[in-house]
Amino acid sequence: MALPVGVPILSPEEYLRWETTQPEKHEYVGGEVFAMGGASRRHVTIAGNLFAALDETLLGTPCRVYMADMKVEIAAKSSFFYPDVFVTCHPDDHRAELAMHHPVLVAEVLSPSTAAYDRGDKFIAYRRLPPLKEYLLIDPDQQQLELFRKGSDGLWVLHDFAPGQTLQLASVEAMISWERLFRNVD
């Protein structure tokens, strides 16, 4: 995670008002605001490939896929994040303008500067979302997929997918080929 921006401690409401006036995106954790860095070409390509595949798969279902410019609020952790891609099936989220609250799937494309945070504190925060069923981490450098799936017992289990395997997302009943996910990534 980046260093905090030189902004005084904000309440969640103050952050939402402040964020709408900013030219760049900022995540919010416990009153502190953190600037988000730019993404690499490979990062954007992978996120776009995942979004497109999910959008096509979810056609005709109550679920919708969103990309990096929509926030997810984790009220229990007083946090707002901008996931690279996420899916929500909740009607309240489909009417929300600033932040959503009920994702069933969250995907983050890793970068060297965010990988540890995405695997650690951010995942801890996301796990506070009761509807969340799967958390997908995509490593563009290693072309590695780590899918954490919440079991019926509430425990999170890691499912690794090796190159060439089809990604199986139980939360949204989607299967995405390796080639589709990493298309145009060189």
CSV table of C-alpha atoms in Angstrom, one decimal:
chain,number,residue,atom,x,y,z
A,1,MET,CA,0.0,0.0,0.0
A,2,ALA,CA,1.2,3.5,-0.7
A,3,LEU,CA,2.0,6.1,1.9
A,4,PRO,CA,-0.9,8.1,3.2
A,5,VAL,CA,-1.7,11.3,1.4
A,6,GLY,CA,-1.2,14.6,3.4
A,7,VAL,CA,-4.9,14.9,4.2
A,8,PRO,CA,-6.2,15.2,7.7
A,9,ILE,CA,-8.0,12.1,9.2
A,10,LEU,CA,-11.5,12.0,7.5
A,11,SER,CA,-14.8,10.3,8.4
A,12,PRO,CA,-16.2,8.0,5.8
A,13,GLU,CA,-18.7,10.6,4.8
A,14,GLU,CA,-16.0,13.3,4.5
A,15,TYR,CA,-13.8,10.9,2.4
A,16,LEU,CA,-16.7,10.2,0.0
A,17,ARG,CA,-17.3,14.0,-0.5
A,18,TRP,CA,-13.6,14.7,-0.8
A,19,GLU,CA,-12.9,11.8,-3.2
A,20,THR,CA,-15.5,13.0,-5.8
A,21,THR,CA,-13.5,16.2,-6.2
A,22,GLN,CA,-10.1,14.6,-6.8
A,23,PRO,CA,-8.5,14.0,-10.2
A,24,GLU,CA,-6.9,10.7,-9.0
A,25,LYS,CA,-8.3,7.8,-7.1
A,26,HIS,CA,-7.7,7.2,-3.4
A,27,GLU,CA,-8.4,4.3,-1.1
A,28,TYR,CA,-9.5,4.9,2.5
A,29,VAL,CA,-8.6,2.9,5.6
A,30,GLY,CA,-9.6,3.9,9.1
A,31,GLY,CA,-9.7,7.6,8.3
A,32,GLU,CA,-6.4,7.7,6.3
A,33,VAL,CA,-6.4,8.3,2.6
A,34,PHE,CA,-4.0,6.5,0.2
A,35,ALA,CA,-3.3,7.6,-3.4
A,36,MET,CA,-3.5,4.8,-6.0
A,37,GLY,CA,-0.7,4.5,-8.5
A,38,GLY,CA,-1.1,4.0,-12.2
A,39,ALA,CA,-1.4,0.5,-13.6
A,40,SER,CA,0.8,-1.2,-16.2
A,41,ARG,CA,-0.4,-2.2,-19.6
A,42,ARG,CA,-0.4,-5.9,-18.6
A,43,HIS,CA,-2.4,-5.0,-15.4
A,44,VAL,CA,-5.0,-3.2,-17.4
A,45,THR,CA,-5.2,-5.8,-20.1
A,46,ILE,CA,-5.7,-8.7,-17.6
A,47,ALA,CA,-8.4,-6.7,-15.7
A,48,GLY,CA,-10.1,-5.9,-19.0
A,49,ASN,CA,-10.0,-9.5,-20.1
A,50,LEU,CA,-11.5,-10.7,-16.9
A,51,PHE,CA,-14.2,-8.0,-17.0
A,52,ALA,CA,-15.2,-8.8,-20.6
A,53,ALA,CA,-15.3,-12.6,-19.9
A,54,LEU,CA,-17.4,-12.1,-16.8
A,55,ASP,CA,-19.7,-9.5,-18.5
A,56,GLU,CA,-20.4,-12.0,-21.2
A,57,THR,CA,-21.0,-14.9,-18.8
A,58,LEU,CA,-23.3,-12.9,-16.5
A,59,LEU,CA,-25.6,-11.7,-19.3
A,60,GLY,CA,-29.2,-12.5,-18.3
A,61,THR,CA,-28.4,-13.1,-14.6
A,62,PRO,CA,-29.0,-10.7,-11.7
A,63,CYS,CA,-25.3,-10.3,-11.3
A,64,ARG,CA,-23.2,-7.4,-12.7
A,65,VAL,CA,-19.5,-6.9,-13.1
A,66,TYR,CA,-17.7,-3.7,-12.2
A,67,MET,CA,-14.2,-2.4,-12.8
A,68,ALA,CA,-11.6,-0.2,-11.1
A,69,ASP,CA,-13.5,3.0,-10.9
A,70,MET,CA,-16.2,1.7,-8.5
A,71,LYS,CA,-15.6,1.5,-4.8
A,72,VAL,CA,-16.4,-1.3,-2.4
A,73,GLU,CA,-17.1,-0.2,1.2
A,74,ILE,CA,-16.2,-2.4,4.1
A,75,ALA,CA,-18.0,-0.7,6.9
A,76,ALA,CA,-16.7,-3.1,9.6
A,77,LYS,CA,-13.1,-2.0,8.8
A,78,SER,CA,-14.0,1.6,8.0
A,79,SER,CA,-12.5,1.1,4.5
A,80,PHE,CA,-13.2,1.9,0.9
A,81,PHE,CA,-11.3,0.0,-1.9
A,82,TYR,CA,-11.2,0.1,-5.7
A,83,PRO,CA,-11.0,-3.5,-6.7
A,84,ASP,CA,-9.7,-4.2,-10.2
A,85,VAL,CA,-12.8,-6.3,-10.9
A,86,PHE,CA,-15.7,-7.4,-8.8
A,87,VAL,CA,-19.2,-8.9,-9.2
A,88,THR,CA,-22.3,-8.1,-7.2
A,89,CYS,CA,-25.7,-9.7,-7.5
A,90,HIS,CA,-27.4,-7.4,-4.9
A,91,PRO,CA,-30.1,-5.0,-6.2
A,92,ASP,CA,-29.1,-2.3,-3.8
A,93,ASP,CA,-25.6,-2.3,-5.3
A,94,HIS,CA,-27.1,-1.9,-8.8
A,95,ARG,CA,-28.6,1.4,-7.6
A,96,ALA,CA,-25.5,2.6,-5.7
A,97,GLU,CA,-23.5,5.5,-7.1
A,98,LEU,CA,-20.5,5.9,-4.9
A,99,ALA,CA,-19.8,2.5,-3.3
A,100,MET,CA,-21.1,-1.0,-3.2
A,101,HIS,CA,-21.4,-3.3,-0.3
A,102,HIS,CA,-22.3,-6.9,-1.4
A,103,PRO,CA,-19.7,-8.3,-3.8
A,104,VAL,CA,-19.6,-12.1,-4.2
A,105,LEU,CA,-16.3,-12.1,-6.2
A,106,VAL,CA,-13.4,-9.6,-5.9
A,107,ALA,CA,-10.4,-9.8,-8.2
A,108,GLU,CA,-7.1,-8.0,-7.8
A,109,VAL,CA,-4.3,-7.9,-10.4
A,110,LEU,CA,-1.1,-7.9,-8.4
A,111,SER,CA,1.8,-5.5,-8.9
A,112,PRO,CA,5.2,-5.6,-7.1
A,113,SER,CA,4.2,-2.6,-5.0
A,114,THR,CA,0.7,-4.0,-3.9
A,115,ALA,CA,1.1,-7.8,-3.8
A,116,ALA,CA,1.9,-8.1,-0.1
A,117,TYR,CA,-0.9,-5.7,0.8
A,118,ASP,CA,-3.5,-7.4,-1.5
A,119,ARG,CA,-2.6,-10.8,0.0
A,120,GLY,CA,-2.5,-9.5,3.6
A,121,ASP,CA,-4.4,-6.6,5.1
A,122,LYS,CA,-6.6,-6.0,2.1
A,123,PHE,CA,-7.7,-9.7,2.1
A,124,ILE,CA,-8.3,-9.5,5.8
A,125,ALA,CA,-10.6,-6.5,5.2
A,126,TYR,CA,-12.5,-8.1,2.3
A,127,ARG,CA,-13.2,-11.2,4.4
A,128,ARG,CA,-15.4,-8.9,6.6
A,129,LEU,CA,-17.9,-8.8,3.8
A,130,PRO,CA,-20.5,-11.5,4.5
A,131,PRO,CA,-21.6,-12.0,0.9
A,132,LEU,CA,-18.0,-12.4,-0.5
A,133,LYS,CA,-17.5,-16.0,-1.7
A,134,GLU,CA,-14.3,-15.7,-3.7
A,135,TYR,CA,-11.2,-13.6,-3.8
A,136,LEU,CA,-9.0,-13.9,-6.9
A,137,LEU,CA,-5.4,-12.7,-7.1
A,138,ILE,CA,-3.8,-12.6,-10.5
A,139,ASP,CA,0.0,-12.3,-10.9
A,140,PRO,CA,0.8,-10.9,-14.3
A,141,ASP,CA,4.5,-11.6,-14.0
A,142,GLN,CA,4.2,-15.2,-13.1
A,143,GLN,CA,0.9,-15.7,-14.9
A,144,GLN,CA,-0.3,-17.3,-11.7
A,145,LEU,CA,-3.8,-17.4,-10.3
A,146,GLU,CA,-4.7,-17.8,-6.6
A,147,LEU,CA,-8.3,-18.2,-5.9
A,148,PHE,CA,-9.5,-18.1,-2.3
A,149,ARG,CA,-12.9,-19.6,-1.9
A,150,LYS,CA,-15.0,-19.5,1.3
A,151,GLY,CA,-16.4,-22.9,2.2
A,152,SER,CA,-19.7,-23.7,3.8
A,153,ASP,CA,-17.8,-23.8,7.2
A,154,GLY,CA,-16.7,-20.2,6.7
A,155,LEU,CA,-13.1,-21.1,6.1
A,156,TRP,CA,-11.1,-19.8,3.1
A,157,VAL,CA,-9.4,-22.4,1.0
A,158,LEU,CA,-6.7,-21.6,-1.6
A,159,HIS,CA,-7.2,-23.0,-5.1
A,160,ASP,CA,-4.2,-22.7,-7.4
A,161,PHE,CA,-4.6,-22.8,-11.2
A,162,ALA,CA,-1.6,-23.7,-13.3
A,163,PRO,CA,-0.9,-22.2,-16.7
A,164,GLY,CA,-3.3,-23.7,-19.2
A,165,GLN,CA,-6.0,-24.6,-16.7
A,166,THR,CA,-9.5,-23.2,-16.8
A,167,LEU,CA,-10.4,-20.8,-14.0
A,168,GLN,CA,-13.5,-22.0,-12.3
A,169,LEU,CA,-15.4,-19.3,-10.4
A,170,ALA,CA,-18.1,-21.0,-8.3
A,171,SER,CA,-19.5,-17.7,-7.0
A,172,VAL,CA,-20.8,-16.7,-10.4
A,173,GLU,CA,-20.8,-20.1,-12.1
A,174,ALA,CA,-18.2,-19.0,-14.6
A,175,MET,CA,-15.4,-20.8,-16.4
A,176,ILE,CA,-12.7,-18.7,-18.0
A,177,SER,CA,-9.9,-20.2,-20.1
A,178,TRP,CA,-6.3,-19.3,-19.3
A,179,GLU,CA,-5.8,-18.1,-22.8
A,180,ARG,CA,-8.8,-15.7,-22.5
A,181,LEU,CA,-7.6,-14.3,-19.2
A,182,PHE,CA,-4.0,-13.7,-20.5
A,183,ARG,CA,-4.9,-12.7,-24.0
A,184,ASN,CA,-2.6,-10.0,-25.4
A,185,VAL,CA,-0.3,-10.2,-22.3
A,186,ASP,CA,3.3,-10.6,-23.4
